[in-house]
Coordinates of C-alpha atoms and ligand atoms in Angstrom, one line a residue:
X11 CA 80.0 98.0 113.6
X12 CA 79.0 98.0 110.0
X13 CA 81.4 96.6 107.6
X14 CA 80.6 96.5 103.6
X15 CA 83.0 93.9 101.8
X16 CA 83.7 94.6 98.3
X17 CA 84.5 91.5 96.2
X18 CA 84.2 91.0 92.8
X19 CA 86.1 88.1 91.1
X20 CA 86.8 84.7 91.9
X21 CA 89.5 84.8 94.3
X22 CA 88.1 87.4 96.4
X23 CA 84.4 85.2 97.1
X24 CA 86.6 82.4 98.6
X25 CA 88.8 84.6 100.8
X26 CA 84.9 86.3 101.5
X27 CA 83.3 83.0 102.8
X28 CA 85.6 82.7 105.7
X29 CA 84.9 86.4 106.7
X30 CA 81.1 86.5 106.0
X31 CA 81.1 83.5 108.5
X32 CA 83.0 85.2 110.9
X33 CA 80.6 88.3 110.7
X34 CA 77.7 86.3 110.9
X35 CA 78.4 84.6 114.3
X36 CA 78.8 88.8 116.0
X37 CA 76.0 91.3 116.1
X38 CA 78.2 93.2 113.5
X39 CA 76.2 94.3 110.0
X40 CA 77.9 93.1 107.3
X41 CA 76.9 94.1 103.8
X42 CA 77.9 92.5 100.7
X43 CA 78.5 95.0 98.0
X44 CA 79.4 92.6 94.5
X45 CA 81.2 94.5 91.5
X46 CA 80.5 92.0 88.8
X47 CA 83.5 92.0 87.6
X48 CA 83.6 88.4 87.3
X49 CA 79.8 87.8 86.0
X50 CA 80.4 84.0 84.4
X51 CA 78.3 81.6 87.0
X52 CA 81.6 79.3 87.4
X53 CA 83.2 81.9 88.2
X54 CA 81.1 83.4 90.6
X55 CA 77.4 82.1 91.7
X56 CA 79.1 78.4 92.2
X57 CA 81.1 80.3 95.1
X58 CA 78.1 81.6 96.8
X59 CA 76.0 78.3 96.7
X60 CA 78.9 76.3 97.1
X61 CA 80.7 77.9 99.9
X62 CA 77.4 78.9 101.8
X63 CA 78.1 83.1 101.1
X64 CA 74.8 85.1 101.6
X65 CA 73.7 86.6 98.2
X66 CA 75.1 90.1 97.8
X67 CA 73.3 92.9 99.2
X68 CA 74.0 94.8 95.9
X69 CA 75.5 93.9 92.8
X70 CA 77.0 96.3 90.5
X71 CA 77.0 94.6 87.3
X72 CA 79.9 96.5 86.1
X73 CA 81.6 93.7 84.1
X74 CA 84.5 93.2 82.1
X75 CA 86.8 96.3 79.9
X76 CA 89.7 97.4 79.7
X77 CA 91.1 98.2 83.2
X78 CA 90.2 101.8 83.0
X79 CA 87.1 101.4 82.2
X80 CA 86.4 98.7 84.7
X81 CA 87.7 100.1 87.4
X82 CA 86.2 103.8 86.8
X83 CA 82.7 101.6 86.1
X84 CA 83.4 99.9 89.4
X85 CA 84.2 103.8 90.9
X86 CA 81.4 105.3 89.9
X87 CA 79.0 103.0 90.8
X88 CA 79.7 102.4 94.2
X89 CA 80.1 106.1 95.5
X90 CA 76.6 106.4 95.5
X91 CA 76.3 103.4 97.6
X92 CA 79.0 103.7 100.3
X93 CA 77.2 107.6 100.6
X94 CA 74.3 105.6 101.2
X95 CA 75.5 103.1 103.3
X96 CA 78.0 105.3 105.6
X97 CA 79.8 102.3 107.0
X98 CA 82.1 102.2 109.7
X99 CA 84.8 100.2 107.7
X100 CA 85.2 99.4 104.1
X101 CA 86.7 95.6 103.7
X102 CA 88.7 95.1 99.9
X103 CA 89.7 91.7 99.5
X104 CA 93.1 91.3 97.1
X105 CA 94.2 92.8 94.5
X106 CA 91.5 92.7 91.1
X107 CA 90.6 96.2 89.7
X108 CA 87.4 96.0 92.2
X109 CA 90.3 96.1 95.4
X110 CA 91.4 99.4 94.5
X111 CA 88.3 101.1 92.7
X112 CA 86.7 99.8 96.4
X113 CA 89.9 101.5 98.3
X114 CA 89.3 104.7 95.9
X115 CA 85.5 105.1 96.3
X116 CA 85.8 104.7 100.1
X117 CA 88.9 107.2 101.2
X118 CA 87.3 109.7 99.1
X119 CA 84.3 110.2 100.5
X120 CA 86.6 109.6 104.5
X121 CA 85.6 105.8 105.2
X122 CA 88.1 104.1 106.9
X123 CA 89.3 101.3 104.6
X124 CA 90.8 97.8 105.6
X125 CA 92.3 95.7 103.5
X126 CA 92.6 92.3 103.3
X127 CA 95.4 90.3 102.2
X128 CA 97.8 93.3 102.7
X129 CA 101.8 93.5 102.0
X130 CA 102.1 91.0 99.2
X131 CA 104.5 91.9 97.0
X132 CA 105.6 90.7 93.4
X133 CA 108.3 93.7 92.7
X134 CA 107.0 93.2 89.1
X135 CA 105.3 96.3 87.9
X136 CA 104.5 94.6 84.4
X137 CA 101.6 93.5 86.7
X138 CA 98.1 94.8 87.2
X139 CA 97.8 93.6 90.7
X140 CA 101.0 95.2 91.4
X141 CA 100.0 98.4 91.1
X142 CA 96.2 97.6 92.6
X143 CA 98.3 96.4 95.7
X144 CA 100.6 98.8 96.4
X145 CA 98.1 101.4 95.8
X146 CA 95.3 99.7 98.2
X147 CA 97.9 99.6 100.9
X148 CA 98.7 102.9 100.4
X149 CA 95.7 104.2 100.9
X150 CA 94.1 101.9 103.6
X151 CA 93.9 102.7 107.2
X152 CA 93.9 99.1 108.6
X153 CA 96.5 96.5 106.7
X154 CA 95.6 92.7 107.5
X155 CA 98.4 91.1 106.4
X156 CA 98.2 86.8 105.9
X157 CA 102.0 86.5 106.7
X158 CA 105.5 87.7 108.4
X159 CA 106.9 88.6 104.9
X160 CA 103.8 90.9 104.1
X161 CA 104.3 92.4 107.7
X162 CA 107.8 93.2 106.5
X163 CA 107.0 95.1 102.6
X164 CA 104.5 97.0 105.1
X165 CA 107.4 97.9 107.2
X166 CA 109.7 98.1 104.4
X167 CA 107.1 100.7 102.6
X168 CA 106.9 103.2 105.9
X169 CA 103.6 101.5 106.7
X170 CA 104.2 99.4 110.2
X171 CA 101.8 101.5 112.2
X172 CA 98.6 100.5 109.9
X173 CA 99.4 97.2 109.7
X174 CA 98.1 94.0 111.7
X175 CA 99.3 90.7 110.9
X176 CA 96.0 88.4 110.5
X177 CA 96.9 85.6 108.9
X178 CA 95.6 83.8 106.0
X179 CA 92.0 83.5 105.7
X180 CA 92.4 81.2 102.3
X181 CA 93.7 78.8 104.8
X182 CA 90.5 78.5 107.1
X183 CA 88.5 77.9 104.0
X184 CA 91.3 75.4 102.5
X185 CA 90.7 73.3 105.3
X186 CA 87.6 73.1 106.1
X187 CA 86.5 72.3 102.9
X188 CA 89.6 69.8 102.6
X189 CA 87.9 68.2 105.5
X190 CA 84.8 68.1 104.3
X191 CA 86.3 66.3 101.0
X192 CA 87.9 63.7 102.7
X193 CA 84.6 63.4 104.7
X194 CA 83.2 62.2 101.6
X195 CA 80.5 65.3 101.7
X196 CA 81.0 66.8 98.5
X197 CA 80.4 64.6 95.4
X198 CA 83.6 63.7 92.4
X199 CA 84.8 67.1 90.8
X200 CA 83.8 67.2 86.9
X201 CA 87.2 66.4 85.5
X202 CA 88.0 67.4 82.0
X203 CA 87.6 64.0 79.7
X204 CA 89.9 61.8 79.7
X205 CA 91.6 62.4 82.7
X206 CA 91.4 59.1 84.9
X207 CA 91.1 60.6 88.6
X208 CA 92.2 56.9 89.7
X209 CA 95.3 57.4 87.7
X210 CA 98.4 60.0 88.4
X211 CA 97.6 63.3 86.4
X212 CA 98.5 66.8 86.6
X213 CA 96.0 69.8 87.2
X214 CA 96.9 73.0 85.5
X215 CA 95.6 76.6 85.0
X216 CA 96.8 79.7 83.1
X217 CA 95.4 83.0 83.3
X218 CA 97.5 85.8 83.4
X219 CA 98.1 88.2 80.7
X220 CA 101.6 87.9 80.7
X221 CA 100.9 84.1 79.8
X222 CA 97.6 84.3 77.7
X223 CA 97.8 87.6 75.9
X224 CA 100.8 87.4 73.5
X225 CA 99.8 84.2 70.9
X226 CA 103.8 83.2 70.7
X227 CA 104.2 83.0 74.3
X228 CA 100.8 81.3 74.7
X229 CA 101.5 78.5 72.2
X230 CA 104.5 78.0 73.3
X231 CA 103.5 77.4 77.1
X232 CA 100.4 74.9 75.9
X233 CA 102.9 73.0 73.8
X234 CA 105.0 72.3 76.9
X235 CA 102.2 71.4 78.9
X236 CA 101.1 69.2 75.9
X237 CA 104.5 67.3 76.0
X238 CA 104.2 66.4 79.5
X239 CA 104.2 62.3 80.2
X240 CA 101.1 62.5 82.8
X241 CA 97.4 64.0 81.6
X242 CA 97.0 67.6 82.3
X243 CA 94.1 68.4 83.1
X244 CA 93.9 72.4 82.2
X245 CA 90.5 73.8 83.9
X246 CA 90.5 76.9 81.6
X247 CA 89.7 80.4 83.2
X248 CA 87.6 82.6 80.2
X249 CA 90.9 84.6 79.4
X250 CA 92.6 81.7 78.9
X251 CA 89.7 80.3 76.2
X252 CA 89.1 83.7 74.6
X253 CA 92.8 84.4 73.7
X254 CA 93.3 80.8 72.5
X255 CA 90.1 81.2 70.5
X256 CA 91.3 84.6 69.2
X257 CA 94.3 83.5 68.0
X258 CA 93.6 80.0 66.3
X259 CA 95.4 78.3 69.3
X260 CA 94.2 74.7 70.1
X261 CA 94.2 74.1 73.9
X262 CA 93.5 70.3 74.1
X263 CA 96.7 68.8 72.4
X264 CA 99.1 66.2 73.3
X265 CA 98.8 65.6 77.1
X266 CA 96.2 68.5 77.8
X267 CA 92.4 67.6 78.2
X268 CA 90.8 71.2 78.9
X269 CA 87.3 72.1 81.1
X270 CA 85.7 74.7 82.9
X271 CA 86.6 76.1 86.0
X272 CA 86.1 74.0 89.1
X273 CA 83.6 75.1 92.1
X274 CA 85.5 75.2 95.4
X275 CA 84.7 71.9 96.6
X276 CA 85.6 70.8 93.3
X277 CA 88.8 72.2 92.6
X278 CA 89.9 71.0 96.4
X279 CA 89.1 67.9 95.4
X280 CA 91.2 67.7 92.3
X281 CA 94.2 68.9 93.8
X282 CA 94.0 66.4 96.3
X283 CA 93.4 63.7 93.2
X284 CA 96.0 64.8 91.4
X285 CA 99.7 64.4 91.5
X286 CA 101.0 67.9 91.1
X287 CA 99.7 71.3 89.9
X288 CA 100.9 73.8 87.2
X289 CA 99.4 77.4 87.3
X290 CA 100.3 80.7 86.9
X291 CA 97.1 81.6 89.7
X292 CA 98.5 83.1 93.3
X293 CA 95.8 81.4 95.2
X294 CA 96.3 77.9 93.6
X295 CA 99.9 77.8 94.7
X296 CA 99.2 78.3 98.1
X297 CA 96.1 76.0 97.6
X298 CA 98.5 72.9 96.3
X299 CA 100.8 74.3 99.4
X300 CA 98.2 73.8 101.9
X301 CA 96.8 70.6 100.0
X302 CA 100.7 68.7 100.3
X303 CA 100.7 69.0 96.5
X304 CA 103.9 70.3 94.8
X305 CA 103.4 73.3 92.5
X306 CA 104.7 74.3 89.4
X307 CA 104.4 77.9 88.9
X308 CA 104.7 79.3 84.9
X309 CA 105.8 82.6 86.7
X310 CA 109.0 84.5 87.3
X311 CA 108.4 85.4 90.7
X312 CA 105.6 84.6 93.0
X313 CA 104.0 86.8 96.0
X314 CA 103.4 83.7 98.2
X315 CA 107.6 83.3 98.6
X316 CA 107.0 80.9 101.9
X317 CA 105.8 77.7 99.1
X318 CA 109.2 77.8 97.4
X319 CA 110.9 76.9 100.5
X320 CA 111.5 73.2 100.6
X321 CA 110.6 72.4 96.9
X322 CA 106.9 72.5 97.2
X323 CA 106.4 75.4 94.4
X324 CA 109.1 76.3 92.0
X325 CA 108.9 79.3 89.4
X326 CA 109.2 78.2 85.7
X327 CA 108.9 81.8 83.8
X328 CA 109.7 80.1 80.4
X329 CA 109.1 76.4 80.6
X330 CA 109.3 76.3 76.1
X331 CA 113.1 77.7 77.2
X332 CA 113.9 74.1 78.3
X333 CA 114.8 71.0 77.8
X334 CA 111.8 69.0 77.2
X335 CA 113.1 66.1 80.0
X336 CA 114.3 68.6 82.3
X337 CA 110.4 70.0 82.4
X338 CA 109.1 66.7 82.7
X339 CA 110.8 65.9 85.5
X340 CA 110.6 69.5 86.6
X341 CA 106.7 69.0 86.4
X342 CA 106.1 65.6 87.4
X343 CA 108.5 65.6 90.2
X344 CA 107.5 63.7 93.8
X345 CA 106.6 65.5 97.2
X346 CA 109.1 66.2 99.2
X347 CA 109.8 64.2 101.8
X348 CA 110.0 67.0 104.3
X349 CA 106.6 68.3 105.5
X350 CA 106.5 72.0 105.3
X351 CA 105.3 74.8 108.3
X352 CA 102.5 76.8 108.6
X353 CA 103.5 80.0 107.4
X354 CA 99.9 81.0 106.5
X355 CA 98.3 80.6 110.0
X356 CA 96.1 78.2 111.8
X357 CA 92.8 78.2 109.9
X358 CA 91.2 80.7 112.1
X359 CA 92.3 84.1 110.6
X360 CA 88.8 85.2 109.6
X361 CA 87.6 85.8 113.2
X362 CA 91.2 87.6 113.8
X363 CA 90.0 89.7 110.9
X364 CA 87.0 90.5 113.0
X365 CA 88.9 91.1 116.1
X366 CA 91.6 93.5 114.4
X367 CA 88.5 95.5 112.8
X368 CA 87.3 95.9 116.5
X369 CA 90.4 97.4 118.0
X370 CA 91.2 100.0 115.4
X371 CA 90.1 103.3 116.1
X372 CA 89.0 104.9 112.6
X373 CA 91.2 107.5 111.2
X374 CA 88.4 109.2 109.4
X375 CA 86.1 109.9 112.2
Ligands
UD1_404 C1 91.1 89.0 87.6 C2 92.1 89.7 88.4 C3 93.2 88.7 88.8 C4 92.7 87.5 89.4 C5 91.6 86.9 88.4 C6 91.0 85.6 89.0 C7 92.4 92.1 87.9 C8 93.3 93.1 87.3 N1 92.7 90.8 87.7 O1 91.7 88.6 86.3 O2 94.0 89.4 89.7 O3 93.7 86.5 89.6 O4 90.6 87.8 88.3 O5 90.3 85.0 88.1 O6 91.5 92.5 88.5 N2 85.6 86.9 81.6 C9 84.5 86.2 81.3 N3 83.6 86.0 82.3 C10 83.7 86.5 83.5 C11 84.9 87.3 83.8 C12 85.8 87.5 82.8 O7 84.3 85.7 80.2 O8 82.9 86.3 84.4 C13 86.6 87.1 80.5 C14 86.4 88.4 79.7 O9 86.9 88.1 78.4 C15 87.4 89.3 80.4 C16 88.5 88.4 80.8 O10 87.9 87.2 81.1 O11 87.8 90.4 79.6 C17 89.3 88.9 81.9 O12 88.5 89.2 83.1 P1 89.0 90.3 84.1 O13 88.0 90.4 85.2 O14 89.4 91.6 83.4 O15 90.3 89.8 84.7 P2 90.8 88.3 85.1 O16 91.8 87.8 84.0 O17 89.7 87.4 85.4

């Protein structure tokens, strides 16, 4: 079996690492196909030294645009390279512009197409990855979804018979590298200045539009995260800086000390320092989730439902809407006492991934 995997921004090369392992221990080719779309090296070489990925059989270089022109730059330049390459599946990873310009490129030309991370649902169409979802899905002949609830949407949306449910692969990374962490085998993460890893802090991001892109909304969010009583420490995502900078907005202020992204390792390892996380990022909730950190999502709905159960994440859509205590406490609250399940599998979903890929008969044969 060959299998090209189409990945392109951050979140998709740590859900890749677990699979590329997996390939790599079968006689299966597996073929690396990069889009560019995330092209800053923190936000994407650090993932393939860090977490051990081969270096990408091709890289696209399409970088970033508006999402028409990112995604038809993503398009155009693969066709010629899945013609080439005539694989017997197509992997897309998510939900970024390079999921469904991958999905497009591929059930074009009749490759069978599996997705990964299948059946997660917002309901809010105000989002790109919305639409990139529902549309991969759509289009996909194999479905791997991480969880029970994604199972259902499938269902829900006519598409029961494509799907499989897999499990989480974020999970079999999440641990391992937790392990390794605790195993003392990565050295301190490069925490923002100021922030005391020794002492209780706070570790936030913020990078979707609906948060960074309107200058009102934007101020008003880093204000409340510069109110809060414990350091924040915000590792800023390139949106995130080039909006604030756009629009005069000063991220470090109050509470808030501000750095670069995190490697993997890194970003493990402050979440496991730290007290609590705020983010508006999918795969950091689950992240905190999986880490025993409670989550404070700047969101009005979130895909990964199974972390609100319990307390462990709770959605905040407007957190300048209130009361400054009622934040605070909101923000800084304490674990719950209650351990949570393991609604996103057992840490070996990668080589399930495999496995599925093997049983299913290609619909484009
Ligand atoms: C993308 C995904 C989002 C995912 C996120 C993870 C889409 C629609 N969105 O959002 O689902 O959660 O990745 O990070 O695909 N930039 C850089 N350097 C880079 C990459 C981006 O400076 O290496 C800046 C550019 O100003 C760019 C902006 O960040 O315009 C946004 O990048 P883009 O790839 O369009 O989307 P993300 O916000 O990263």
């Amino acid at each position: 079996m060959k299998v090209i995997s189409i990945v392109g921004a951050r979140p998709q090369l740590v859900k890749l690492a677990p699979v590329a392992a997996a390939f790599a221990g079968t006689e299966h080719q597996h073929v690396i196909v990069h889009t560019g779309q995330h092209y800053d090296a923190d936000l994407s070489d650090v993932f393939f030294s860090g977490l051990g990925i081969p270096d990408p059989d091709v890289h696209l270089g399409v970088g970033s645009g508006s999402h028409g022109v990112q995604t038809g730059a993503v398009l155009s330049a693969l066709d010629p390279v899945l013609e080439a390459e005539q694989p017997d599946w197509v992997l897309v990873y998510g939900d970024t512009n390079s999921t469904i310009a991958g999905a497009l490129s591929a059930v074009k030309q009749h490759l069978p197409v599996a997705h990964l991370e299948a059946g997660l649902r917002s309901f809010n169409r105000r989002m790109p990855e919305e639409h990139n979802r529902v549309l991969t899905d759509h289009c996909a002949d194999l479905l791997l979804a991480p969880t029970e609830e994604a199972m259902r949407h499938l269902a829900n949306e006519g598409l029961e018979g494509r799907a499989r449910l897999a499990g989480d692969v974020m999970v079999d990374i999440c641990l391992q590298i937790r392990d390794a962490v605790l195993a003392g085998k990565h050295p301190a993460p490069a925490l923002p200045e100021g922030i005391d890893p020794a002492q209780p802090f706070l570790l936030a991001t913020l990078h979707r539009p609906d948060n960074t892109d309107d200058p009102a909304r934007l101020s008003a969010i880093v204000r409340s995260l510069a109110q809060l009583p414990l350091p924040v420490a915000l590792l800023a995502h390139p949106r995130l800086v080039a909006r604030a900078e756009e629009h005069g907005i000063e991220l470090a202020q109050g509470s808030v000390h501000v750095s670069r992204p995190l490697p993997y390792a890194g970003l493990v390892s402050a979440v496991l320092a730290s007290s609590g996380v705020v983010t508006d990022s999918g795969g950091l909730q689950k992240e905190a989730f999986l880490l025993d950190r409670v989550c404070t999502t700047i969101r009005p709905e979130t895909e990964w439902v199974e972390t609100l159960e319990g307390g462990w994440n709770h959605l905040v859509p407007d957190p300048h809407e209130m009361a400054p205590a009622e934040w605070a406490a909101l923000a800084t609250r304490p674990a719950p006492e209650t351990p949570h399940g393991a609604p996103y599998g057992d840490g070996k979903a990668a080589r399930r991934v495999v496995e599925l890929m093997e049983q299913a008969t290609p619909r484009h044969t």
